[in-house]
Amino acid sequence: MDPTSRELLDLTVEKIAALPVLLVAPHRPEFQPPWVGGSQVTVIALNRLGSNEGATLVHQLAGNLGALPPDVVDEIVERTDGVPLFVEELTKAVVEAGAERGYASMAAMPSSSLAVPATLHASLLGRLDRLGPGAKNVAQVGAAIGRDFSYELLAAAVPLAEPELQEGLRRLVEAGLVFQRGMPPTAEYLFKHALVQDTAYSTLLRGPRRALHRRIAEALEQRFPDLVETRPEILAYHYGEAVIADKAIAYWHRAGKLSAAKSAVHEAIAQLRRGLGLLDGLPETPERKQLELDIHVTLTQALMAGKGYADPEVVGALERANRLVTETGAVGTPFHFSVLYGLWVSTVNAGAIAAALEHATNFLSSAQSQPSSGPLLVGHRILAHSLVFGDQRAALAHLETAVSLHRPEEHRDSAFHYGQDIGVSAFVMLSWALWHRGYPDQSARAAERALALSRELGHAHTLAHALALAGQAAVFARDIAAVHAYGNECVAIASEQGSPNGWPVVGFSRAGPTPKEVKPRQELPASATVLPQPRRPAPA
């Protein structure tokens, strides 16, 4: 189960606890559900069928064809080891083999002629073969598409005329190997079990299998543009199986960016790594290095969201990306600034403030020669963040410049380059600097502005970032109620996304009694262009 589906199931169990709802969730023994132990949860062990139960199922499946000889029944029960699916499939294989030889009743057939397949795989192979080459071909194409497939995509990928295609599907459905919903050309099909799909797929030789995956991918591109936009990982998979590495890598990268945009960081990390894994199949060219750089930049942001800013995997990805910036001549490009930012943020979160200040200074120096305002905004913001631990006056000046450069429309995609929206980050850091310079009311308003912007964006990592830093600003102000509110929401988002970045506020939300309220000092006029002096100087 993918992480997002697992999260949905966990939330469903939680939400229905007080509702008149029965949820049945079968799972394999190795899966350990987190809800076991809840008052509303009951665990029921589903044991294998006993010998008598297995024999009863065999006789029921044989149906009108009459009783199978006892030794054949015993052999089926022994080989299937109490697994109902295996009992069903081996019994059907024996019955179909007998019917194919013209016997109206199994009882009339000598036991020696009723060969029980040695394995479930052999049983399924035999059943597919008996359906004829047309049905087997349809099953192979359907299996290459996936566990479920549509008639439209199947028709585009299978080299059969429509009458033969429909006849093959009819045979598969009648045999119980495939389920059908709707009627062609809008019908949808589902393999009865993943083992049926696997068996059909295993009969494809390597060359035809690769050609088939290519036909499927091209059919998806030509006929299903919406799916291409929303599920690029499907095309990435098919082009990968077709051994067309460049297109597979491009689609894995697209899938990773799409997952990251939805805050599905675990899926994004897995997809981007699959793309990087295919790069070895490409020749060493400038284009290959540029593609690797593109993916590393996206991967870095996903790793930061999923593992934390200073995680060794983040640092490793950044170091590789930084080398690629030089090798590809990408100095001064958005990729370069994304990498420089990553190096700064991993350093500052590791507590190396002097090194972070050096990275920030270099970033701002490079950004000053750029026509775009985004890098300049980020440069002023991260330099201010590095200075706020010592020189609050200079930090506030840089942050005022940063927020003055914010253009929401122009910087809409900044979160994909820097991990969080650059405007939100500037405003929330401004709240820190304003507090330390003696403007608590303005500090609170800057934090509120950052949170409002982050909620409008709907980007989970940006909101978690804003909540964490706004929570720390609330700590400065001794506003314990706000600390708890921001901390709880940040932890909820971090837990939901499987992200470690909920930690900044967690420790503070356990603060003691509420201290005496801090009285507002002089406010900074919204239109000020010169830094006003607070009534009481901030400590050095």
Coordinates of C-alpha atoms in Angstrom, one line a residue:
M1 CA 0.0 0.0 0.0
D2 CA 1.4 3.4 -0.9
P3 CA 1.9 5.9 2.0
T4 CA -1.0 8.1 0.9
S5 CA -3.5 5.2 0.8
R6 CA -2.2 4.0 4.2
E7 CA -2.7 7.5 5.6
L8 CA -6.3 7.5 4.3
L9 CA -7.0 4.2 5.9
D10 CA -5.6 5.4 9.2
L11 CA -7.7 8.5 9.1
T12 CA -10.8 6.5 8.2
V13 CA -10.3 4.2 11.2
E14 CA -10.0 7.3 13.5
K15 CA -13.0 9.1 12.0
I16 CA -15.5 6.3 12.3
A17 CA -14.7 5.4 15.9
A18 CA -17.9 6.9 17.1
L19 CA -20.0 6.2 14.0
P20 CA -22.3 3.2 13.2
V21 CA -19.8 2.0 10.5
L22 CA -18.3 -1.4 10.0
L23 CA -14.9 -1.4 8.3
V24 CA -13.4 -4.7 7.3
A25 CA -9.6 -4.5 6.5
P26 CA -8.1 -7.8 5.5
H27 CA -4.3 -7.8 5.6
R28 CA -1.3 -10.1 5.5
P29 CA 0.2 -11.3 8.9
E30 CA 3.4 -9.2 8.5
F31 CA 1.4 -5.9 8.3
Q32 CA 1.1 -4.3 11.8
P33 CA -1.8 -1.9 11.8
P34 CA -1.4 1.0 14.3
W35 CA -5.0 0.9 15.4
V36 CA -4.9 -2.5 17.1
G37 CA -5.6 -2.0 20.8
G38 CA -8.3 0.6 20.2
S39 CA -11.6 -0.1 22.0
Q40 CA -13.5 -0.2 18.7
V41 CA -11.0 -2.5 16.9
T42 CA -11.3 -6.3 16.9
V43 CA -8.7 -8.5 15.3
I44 CA -9.9 -11.8 13.8
A45 CA -7.3 -14.3 12.6
L46 CA -8.3 -15.9 9.3
N47 CA -6.8 -19.4 9.4
R48 CA -6.3 -21.7 6.4
L49 CA -9.0 -24.1 5.5
G50 CA -8.9 -27.5 7.2
S51 CA -9.0 -30.7 5.2
N52 CA -12.7 -31.2 5.6
E53 CA -13.4 -27.6 4.6
G54 CA -11.1 -27.8 1.6
A55 CA -12.7 -31.1 0.4
T56 CA -16.2 -29.5 0.8
L57 CA -15.1 -26.5 -1.3
V58 CA -13.7 -28.8 -4.0
H59 CA -17.0 -30.7 -4.3
Q60 CA -19.0 -27.5 -4.4
L61 CA -16.8 -26.2 -7.2
A62 CA -17.1 -29.4 -9.2
G63 CA -20.9 -28.7 -9.2
N64 CA -23.1 -30.4 -11.8
L65 CA -20.2 -32.4 -13.3
G66 CA -20.4 -34.8 -10.4
A67 CA -18.1 -36.0 -7.6
L68 CA -14.4 -36.1 -8.2
P69 CA -12.6 -39.3 -7.2
P70 CA -11.5 -39.2 -3.6
D71 CA -7.8 -39.5 -4.4
V72 CA -8.0 -36.5 -6.7
V73 CA -9.9 -34.5 -4.0
D74 CA -7.2 -35.4 -1.5
E75 CA -4.4 -34.4 -3.8
I76 CA -6.0 -31.0 -4.5
V77 CA -6.5 -30.4 -0.8
E78 CA -2.9 -31.4 0.0
R79 CA -1.3 -29.2 -2.7
T80 CA -3.4 -26.1 -2.0
D81 CA -2.4 -26.0 1.7
G82 CA -5.7 -24.6 2.8
V83 CA -5.6 -21.5 0.7
P84 CA -9.1 -20.9 -0.8
L85 CA -7.9 -19.3 -4.0
F86 CA -5.6 -22.2 -4.7
V87 CA -8.4 -24.7 -4.0
E88 CA -10.6 -22.9 -6.4
E89 CA -8.1 -22.6 -9.2
L90 CA -6.7 -26.1 -9.1
T91 CA -10.2 -27.6 -8.9
K92 CA -11.3 -25.6 -12.0
A93 CA -8.1 -26.6 -13.8
V94 CA -9.0 -30.3 -13.2
V95 CA -12.7 -29.9 -14.1
E96 CA -11.9 -27.9 -17.3
A97 CA -9.3 -30.5 -18.4
G98 CA -11.9 -33.2 -18.0
A99 CA -14.6 -31.3 -19.8
E100 CA -12.2 -30.7 -22.7
R101 CA -11.8 -34.4 -23.1
G102 CA -15.6 -34.8 -23.5
Y103 CA -16.5 -36.3 -20.1
A104 CA -20.0 -35.2 -18.9
S105 CA -19.2 -36.3 -15.4
M106 CA -16.0 -36.4 -13.4
A107 CA -17.1 -39.6 -11.7
A108 CA -17.0 -41.3 -15.1
M109 CA -13.4 -40.3 -15.7
P110 CA -10.5 -42.5 -14.4
S111 CA -8.4 -41.0 -11.7
S112 CA -5.2 -41.5 -13.7
S113 CA -6.5 -39.1 -16.3
L114 CA -7.3 -36.3 -13.9
A115 CA -3.8 -34.8 -13.5
V116 CA -3.7 -32.2 -10.7
P117 CA -1.3 -29.3 -11.7
A118 CA 1.8 -29.2 -9.5
T119 CA 1.5 -25.5 -8.6
L120 CA -1.1 -22.7 -8.9
H121 CA 1.1 -21.1 -11.6
A122 CA 0.9 -24.3 -13.7
S123 CA -2.9 -24.4 -13.1
L124 CA -3.4 -20.8 -14.3
L125 CA -1.1 -21.3 -17.3
G126 CA -3.1 -24.4 -18.3
R127 CA -6.4 -22.5 -18.0
L128 CA -5.1 -19.6 -20.1
D129 CA -3.9 -22.1 -22.8
R130 CA -7.2 -23.8 -22.9
L131 CA -9.0 -20.5 -23.6
G132 CA -7.2 -20.2 -26.9
P133 CA -4.5 -17.9 -28.3
G134 CA -6.8 -14.9 -28.8
A135 CA -7.9 -14.9 -25.1
K136 CA -4.4 -15.5 -23.9
N137 CA -3.1 -12.6 -26.0
V138 CA -5.8 -10.3 -24.5
A139 CA -4.8 -11.5 -21.0
Q140 CA -1.2 -10.8 -21.7
V141 CA -1.9 -7.2 -22.9
G142 CA -4.3 -6.6 -20.0
A143 CA -1.6 -7.9 -17.6
A144 CA 1.0 -5.5 -19.0
I145 CA -1.4 -2.6 -18.5
G146 CA -2.1 -3.5 -14.9
R147 CA -4.4 -5.2 -12.4
D148 CA -7.3 -3.3 -14.0
F149 CA -7.6 -2.0 -17.5
S150 CA -10.1 -0.3 -19.8
Y151 CA -11.5 -1.6 -23.1
E152 CA -10.4 1.6 -24.8
L153 CA -6.7 1.3 -23.8
L154 CA -6.7 -2.5 -24.4
A155 CA -8.1 -2.0 -27.9
A156 CA -5.4 0.6 -28.6
A157 CA -2.6 -1.7 -27.5
V158 CA -3.7 -5.2 -28.6
P159 CA -3.0 -6.3 -32.2
L160 CA -6.4 -7.8 -32.7
A161 CA -9.5 -6.9 -34.7
E162 CA -12.5 -5.8 -32.6
P163 CA -14.5 -9.1 -33.0
E164 CA -11.5 -11.2 -31.9
L165 CA -10.8 -8.8 -29.0
Q166 CA -14.3 -9.0 -27.7
E167 CA -14.4 -12.8 -28.0
G168 CA -11.1 -13.1 -26.1
L169 CA -12.5 -10.9 -23.3
R170 CA -15.7 -12.9 -23.2
R171 CA -13.8 -16.1 -22.7
L172 CA -11.7 -14.6 -19.9
V173 CA -14.8 -13.3 -18.1
E174 CA -16.7 -16.6 -18.5
A175 CA -13.7 -18.5 -17.1
G176 CA -13.8 -16.2 -14.0
L177 CA -10.3 -15.0 -14.6
V178 CA -11.4 -11.4 -15.3
F179 CA -14.3 -9.4 -14.0
Q180 CA -16.1 -6.9 -16.2
R181 CA -18.0 -3.7 -15.4
G182 CA -20.0 -2.0 -18.1
M183 CA -20.1 -2.7 -21.8
P184 CA -17.6 -2.0 -24.6
P185 CA -16.3 0.5 -25.6
T186 CA -16.6 2.0 -22.1
A187 CA -16.1 -1.3 -20.2
E188 CA -13.6 -1.7 -17.4
Y189 CA -11.9 -5.0 -16.5
L190 CA -10.2 -6.4 -13.4
F191 CA -8.1 -9.5 -13.0
K192 CA -9.7 -11.8 -10.4
H193 CA -6.4 -11.9 -8.4
A194 CA -2.9 -10.4 -8.8
L195 CA -1.6 -14.0 -9.3
V196 CA -3.7 -14.3 -12.5
Q197 CA -2.2 -11.1 -13.8
D198 CA 1.3 -12.2 -12.9
T199 CA 0.8 -15.6 -14.6
A200 CA -0.5 -14.0 -17.8
Y201 CA 2.4 -11.5 -17.8
S202 CA 5.0 -14.2 -17.2
T203 CA 4.2 -15.8 -20.6
L204 CA 5.5 -12.7 -22.5
L205 CA 9.0 -13.0 -23.9
R206 CA 11.4 -10.1 -23.3
G207 CA 11.2 -8.6 -26.8
P208 CA 7.4 -8.7 -27.3
R209 CA 7.0 -7.5 -23.7
R210 CA 9.1 -4.4 -24.3
A211 CA 7.2 -3.6 -27.5
L212 CA 3.9 -4.0 -25.8
H213 CA 4.8 -1.6 -23.0
R214 CA 5.9 0.9 -25.6
R215 CA 2.5 0.6 -27.4
I216 CA 0.7 1.1 -24.1
A217 CA 2.7 4.2 -23.3
E218 CA 2.2 5.7 -26.7
A219 CA -1.5 4.9 -26.6
L220 CA -1.7 6.7 -23.3
E221 CA 0.1 9.8 -24.7
Q222 CA -2.1 9.9 -27.7
R223 CA -5.6 9.1 -26.3
F224 CA -5.5 9.9 -22.6
P225 CA -4.0 13.4 -22.1
D226 CA -5.8 13.9 -18.7
L227 CA -4.2 10.7 -17.4
V228 CA -0.8 11.8 -18.6
E229 CA -1.2 15.1 -16.7
T230 CA -2.5 13.5 -13.5
R231 CA -0.7 10.1 -13.4
P232 CA 2.7 10.5 -15.1
E233 CA 4.1 7.7 -13.0
I234 CA 2.0 5.2 -15.2
L235 CA 3.8 6.4 -18.3
A236 CA 7.1 6.4 -16.5
Y237 CA 6.5 2.7 -15.6
H238 CA 5.6 1.6 -19.1
Y239 CA 8.5 3.5 -20.8
G240 CA 10.8 2.0 -18.2
E241 CA 9.6 -1.5 -19.0
A242 CA 10.0 -0.7 -22.7
V243 CA 13.6 0.3 -21.9
I244 CA 13.2 3.8 -23.2
A245 CA 15.1 5.4 -20.5
D246 CA 15.0 9.1 -21.5
K247 CA 11.2 9.2 -21.6
A248 CA 10.8 7.1 -18.4
I249 CA 13.2 9.5 -16.5
A250 CA 11.3 12.5 -17.7
Y251 CA 7.9 11.1 -16.6
W252 CA 9.4 9.9 -13.2
H253 CA 10.6 13.5 -12.7
R254 CA 7.2 14.9 -13.6
A255 CA 5.6 12.4 -11.2
G256 CA 7.9 13.4 -8.5
K257 CA 7.2 17.1 -8.9
L258 CA 3.5 16.4 -9.0
S259 CA 3.6 14.4 -5.8
A260 CA 5.7 17.0 -4.1
A261 CA 3.2 19.7 -5.1
K262 CA 0.5 17.6 -3.4
S263 CA 2.8 17.2 -0.3
A264 CA 3.0 13.5 -0.9
V265 CA 6.7 13.6 -0.1
H266 CA 7.3 9.9 0.4
E267 CA 5.9 9.1 -3.0
A268 CA 7.9 12.0 -4.5
I269 CA 11.1 10.7 -3.1
A270 CA 10.5 7.2 -4.4
Q271 CA 9.6 8.4 -7.9
L272 CA 12.5 10.7 -8.2
R273 CA 14.9 8.0 -7.1
R274 CA 13.5 5.7 -9.7
G275 CA 14.3 8.4 -12.3
L276 CA 17.8 8.8 -11.0
G277 CA 18.2 5.0 -11.1
L278 CA 17.6 4.9 -14.8
L279 CA 20.2 7.6 -15.6
D280 CA 22.9 4.9 -15.7
G281 CA 21.4 3.7 -19.0
L282 CA 22.0 7.1 -20.7
P283 CA 25.4 8.1 -22.2
E284 CA 27.5 10.7 -20.4
T285 CA 26.4 13.9 -22.2
P286 CA 25.7 17.5 -21.1
E287 CA 21.9 16.8 -21.5
R288 CA 22.2 13.8 -19.1
K289 CA 23.9 15.9 -16.5
Q290 CA 21.3 18.7 -16.8
L291 CA 18.6 16.1 -16.4
E292 CA 20.3 14.7 -13.3
L293 CA 20.6 18.2 -11.9
D294 CA 16.9 18.9 -12.5
I295 CA 15.9 15.7 -10.6
H296 CA 18.4 16.4 -7.7
V297 CA 17.0 19.8 -7.1
T298 CA 13.4 18.4 -6.9
L299 CA 14.6 15.5 -4.8
T300 CA 16.4 17.8 -2.3
Q301 CA 13.1 19.7 -1.6
A302 CA 11.2 16.5 -1.1
L303 CA 13.9 15.1 1.2
M304 CA 13.9 18.3 3.2
A305 CA 10.2 18.0 3.7
G306 CA 10.3 14.3 4.5
K307 CA 13.5 13.9 6.5
G308 CA 14.5 17.3 7.8
Y309 CA 16.9 20.0 6.5
A310 CA 20.1 18.7 7.9
D311 CA 19.6 15.0 7.2
P312 CA 22.6 13.3 5.7
E313 CA 20.6 12.3 2.5
V314 CA 19.7 16.0 2.0
V315 CA 23.4 17.0 2.4
G316 CA 24.5 14.3 0.0
A317 CA 21.9 15.3 -2.7
L318 CA 22.9 19.0 -2.3
E319 CA 26.6 18.3 -2.7
R320 CA 26.0 16.3 -5.8
A321 CA 23.7 19.0 -7.2
N322 CA 26.3 21.7 -6.4
R323 CA 28.9 19.7 -8.5
L324 CA 26.5 19.4 -11.3
V325 CA 25.8 23.1 -11.3
T326 CA 29.5 23.7 -12.2
E327 CA 29.7 20.8 -14.6
T328 CA 26.6 22.0 -16.6
G329 CA 27.5 25.7 -16.6
A330 CA 24.3 26.4 -14.6
V331 CA 25.9 29.1 -12.4
G332 CA 23.4 32.0 -11.9
T333 CA 20.4 29.9 -13.0
P334 CA 17.4 29.1 -10.8
F335 CA 18.9 25.7 -10.3
H336 CA 22.0 27.3 -8.9
F337 CA 20.0 29.4 -6.4
S338 CA 18.0 26.4 -5.3
V339 CA 21.2 24.5 -4.5
L340 CA 22.8 27.5 -2.8
Y341 CA 19.7 27.9 -0.7
G342 CA 19.7 24.2 0.2
L343 CA 23.3 24.5 1.3
W344 CA 22.4 27.5 3.5
V345 CA 19.3 25.9 5.0
S346 CA 21.1 22.6 5.9
T347 CA 24.0 24.5 7.4
V348 CA 21.8 26.9 9.6
N349 CA 19.7 23.9 10.8
A350 CA 22.8 22.1 11.8
G351 CA 23.7 25.1 14.0
A352 CA 26.7 26.2 12.0
I353 CA 25.8 29.9 12.1
A354 CA 29.1 31.3 10.8
A355 CA 29.1 28.9 7.8
A356 CA 25.4 29.8 7.2
L357 CA 26.2 33.5 7.2
E358 CA 28.9 32.9 4.6
H359 CA 26.5 30.9 2.4
A360 CA 23.9 33.6 2.7
T361 CA 26.4 36.4 1.8
N362 CA 27.5 34.5 -1.3
F363 CA 23.8 33.9 -2.3
L364 CA 22.9 37.6 -2.0
S365 CA 26.0 38.6 -3.9
S366 CA 25.1 36.3 -6.8
A367 CA 21.4 37.4 -6.7
Q368 CA 22.2 41.0 -7.1
S369 CA 23.2 40.5 -10.7
Q370 CA 19.9 38.7 -11.6
P371 CA 16.9 40.4 -13.3
S372 CA 14.4 38.4 -11.3
S373 CA 13.4 39.6 -7.9
G374 CA 13.0 36.1 -6.4
P375 CA 16.6 35.3 -5.8
L376 CA 17.2 38.8 -4.4
L377 CA 14.3 38.4 -2.0
V378 CA 15.6 35.1 -0.8
G379 CA 19.2 36.5 -0.5
H380 CA 18.0 39.3 1.8
R381 CA 15.8 36.9 3.8
I382 CA 18.4 34.2 4.5
L383 CA 21.1 36.8 5.3
A384 CA 18.6 38.3 7.8
H385 CA 18.0 34.9 9.2
S386 CA 21.7 34.4 9.7
L387 CA 22.0 37.8 11.3
V388 CA 19.0 37.7 13.6
F389 CA 21.0 35.7 16.1
G390 CA 23.3 38.6 16.7
D391 CA 22.7 41.8 14.7
Q392 CA 18.9 42.4 14.8
R393 CA 19.1 45.9 13.4
A394 CA 20.8 44.7 10.2
A395 CA 18.4 41.7 10.1
L396 CA 15.4 43.9 10.2
A397 CA 16.7 46.1 7.4
H398 CA 17.3 43.1 5.2
L399 CA 13.8 41.6 5.9
E400 CA 12.1 44.9 5.1
T401 CA 13.9 44.8 1.8
A402 CA 12.8 41.2 1.3
V403 CA 9.1 41.8 1.9
S404 CA 9.1 44.9 -0.3
L405 CA 10.3 42.6 -3.2
H406 CA 7.5 40.1 -2.7
R407 CA 5.3 39.7 -5.8
P408 CA 2.7 36.9 -5.2
E409 CA 2.0 36.3 -8.9
E410 CA 5.7 36.3 -9.9
H411 CA 6.8 34.1 -7.0
R412 CA 3.9 31.6 -7.1
D413 CA 6.1 28.6 -7.9
S414 CA 8.9 29.5 -5.5
A415 CA 8.1 26.7 -3.1
F416 CA 9.2 24.2 -5.8
H417 CA 12.7 25.8 -5.8
Y418 CA 13.1 26.6 -2.1
G419 CA 10.9 24.1 -0.3
Q420 CA 8.5 26.8 0.9
D421 CA 7.0 30.0 -0.5
I422 CA 9.6 32.7 -0.3
G423 CA 7.1 35.5 0.6
V424 CA 5.6 33.5 3.5
S425 CA 9.2 32.8 4.8
A426 CA 10.1 36.5 4.5
F427 CA 7.0 37.7 6.5
V428 CA 7.4 35.1 9.2
M429 CA 11.1 35.9 9.7
L430 CA 10.1 39.6 9.7
S431 CA 8.0 38.9 12.8
W432 CA 11.1 37.6 14.6
A433 CA 13.1 40.7 13.7
L434 CA 10.3 43.1 14.6
W435 CA 9.9 41.5 18.0
H436 CA 13.7 41.7 18.8
R437 CA 13.7 45.4 17.7
G438 CA 10.8 46.3 20.0
Y439 CA 7.7 46.1 17.9
P440 CA 5.5 43.3 19.2
D441 CA 2.2 44.3 17.6
Q442 CA 3.9 44.6 14.2
S443 CA 5.6 41.3 14.8
A444 CA 2.2 39.6 15.5
R445 CA 0.7 41.1 12.3
A446 CA 3.7 39.9 10.2
A447 CA 3.2 36.4 11.5
E448 CA -0.5 36.6 10.8
R449 CA 0.2 37.8 7.2
A450 CA 2.6 34.8 6.7
L451 CA 0.0 32.3 8.0
A452 CA -2.7 33.8 5.8
L453 CA -0.5 33.6 2.7
S454 CA 0.5 30.0 3.5
R455 CA -3.2 28.9 3.9
E456 CA -4.1 30.5 0.6
L457 CA -1.3 28.6 -1.2
G458 CA -2.5 25.2 0.2
H459 CA 1.2 23.9 0.3
A460 CA 1.5 21.8 3.4
H461 CA 5.3 22.3 3.9
T462 CA 5.0 26.0 3.6
L463 CA 2.2 26.1 6.2
A464 CA 4.2 23.9 8.6
H465 CA 7.2 26.2 8.1
A466 CA 5.1 29.3 8.8
L467 CA 3.4 27.7 11.9
A468 CA 6.8 26.6 13.3
L469 CA 8.4 30.0 13.0
A470 CA 5.2 31.9 14.0
G471 CA 5.1 29.6 17.0
Q472 CA 8.6 30.6 18.0
A473 CA 7.7 34.3 17.6
A474 CA 4.8 33.6 19.9
V475 CA 7.3 32.2 22.4
F476 CA 9.2 35.4 22.3
A477 CA 5.9 37.2 23.1
R478 CA 5.0 34.8 25.9
D479 CA 1.7 34.1 24.1
I480 CA 1.3 30.6 25.4
A481 CA -2.2 30.1 23.8
A482 CA -0.8 31.0 20.4
V483 CA 2.2 28.7 21.0
H484 CA -0.1 25.8 21.7
A485 CA -2.4 26.5 18.8
Y486 CA 0.4 26.9 16.3
G487 CA 2.3 23.9 17.7
N488 CA -0.6 21.6 17.6
E489 CA -1.5 22.5 14.0
C490 CA 2.1 22.1 13.0
V491 CA 2.5 18.7 14.6
A492 CA -0.8 17.6 13.0
I493 CA 0.5 18.6 9.5
A494 CA 3.9 17.0 10.2
S495 CA 2.2 13.8 11.3
E496 CA -0.2 13.8 8.4
Q497 CA 2.7 14.2 5.9
G498 CA 5.1 11.9 7.7
S499 CA 7.5 14.9 8.1
P500 CA 9.9 15.6 10.9
N501 CA 9.5 19.4 10.5
G502 CA 6.9 19.7 13.3
W503 CA 9.6 19.7 15.9
P504 CA 10.5 23.4 16.2
V505 CA 7.3 24.3 18.2
V506 CA 6.8 21.0 20.0
G507 CA 9.2 21.7 22.8
F508 CA 8.0 25.2 23.3
S509 CA 4.3 24.1 23.5
R510 CA 5.1 22.5 26.9
A511 CA 5.8 25.9 28.5
G512 CA 5.0 26.6 32.1
P513 CA 2.6 29.2 33.5
T514 CA 1.7 32.2 31.4
P515 CA 4.1 35.1 32.3
K516 CA 3.0 38.6 32.7
E517 CA 1.7 40.1 29.5
V518 CA 4.2 42.1 27.5
K519 CA 3.0 45.6 26.8
P520 CA 3.2 46.8 23.2
R521 CA 5.9 49.2 22.4
Q522 CA 6.2 51.7 19.5
E523 CA 4.9 50.2 16.2
L524 CA 6.7 50.4 12.9
P525 CA 4.6 52.5 10.4
A526 CA 3.5 50.3 7.5
S527 CA 4.8 52.9 5.0
A528 CA 8.1 53.6 6.7
T529 CA 11.1 53.8 4.4
V530 CA 13.6 54.7 7.1
L531 CA 14.1 52.3 10.1
P532 CA 12.6 54.1 13.1
Q533 CA 14.2 53.7 16.5
P534 CA 12.4 51.9 19.3
R535 CA 11.9 53.6 22.6
R536 CA 14.1 51.1 24.3
P537 CA 17.2 49.7 22.5
A538 CA 17.4 46.0 22.0
P539 CA 20.1 44.2 23.8
A540 CA 23.4 43.8 21.9

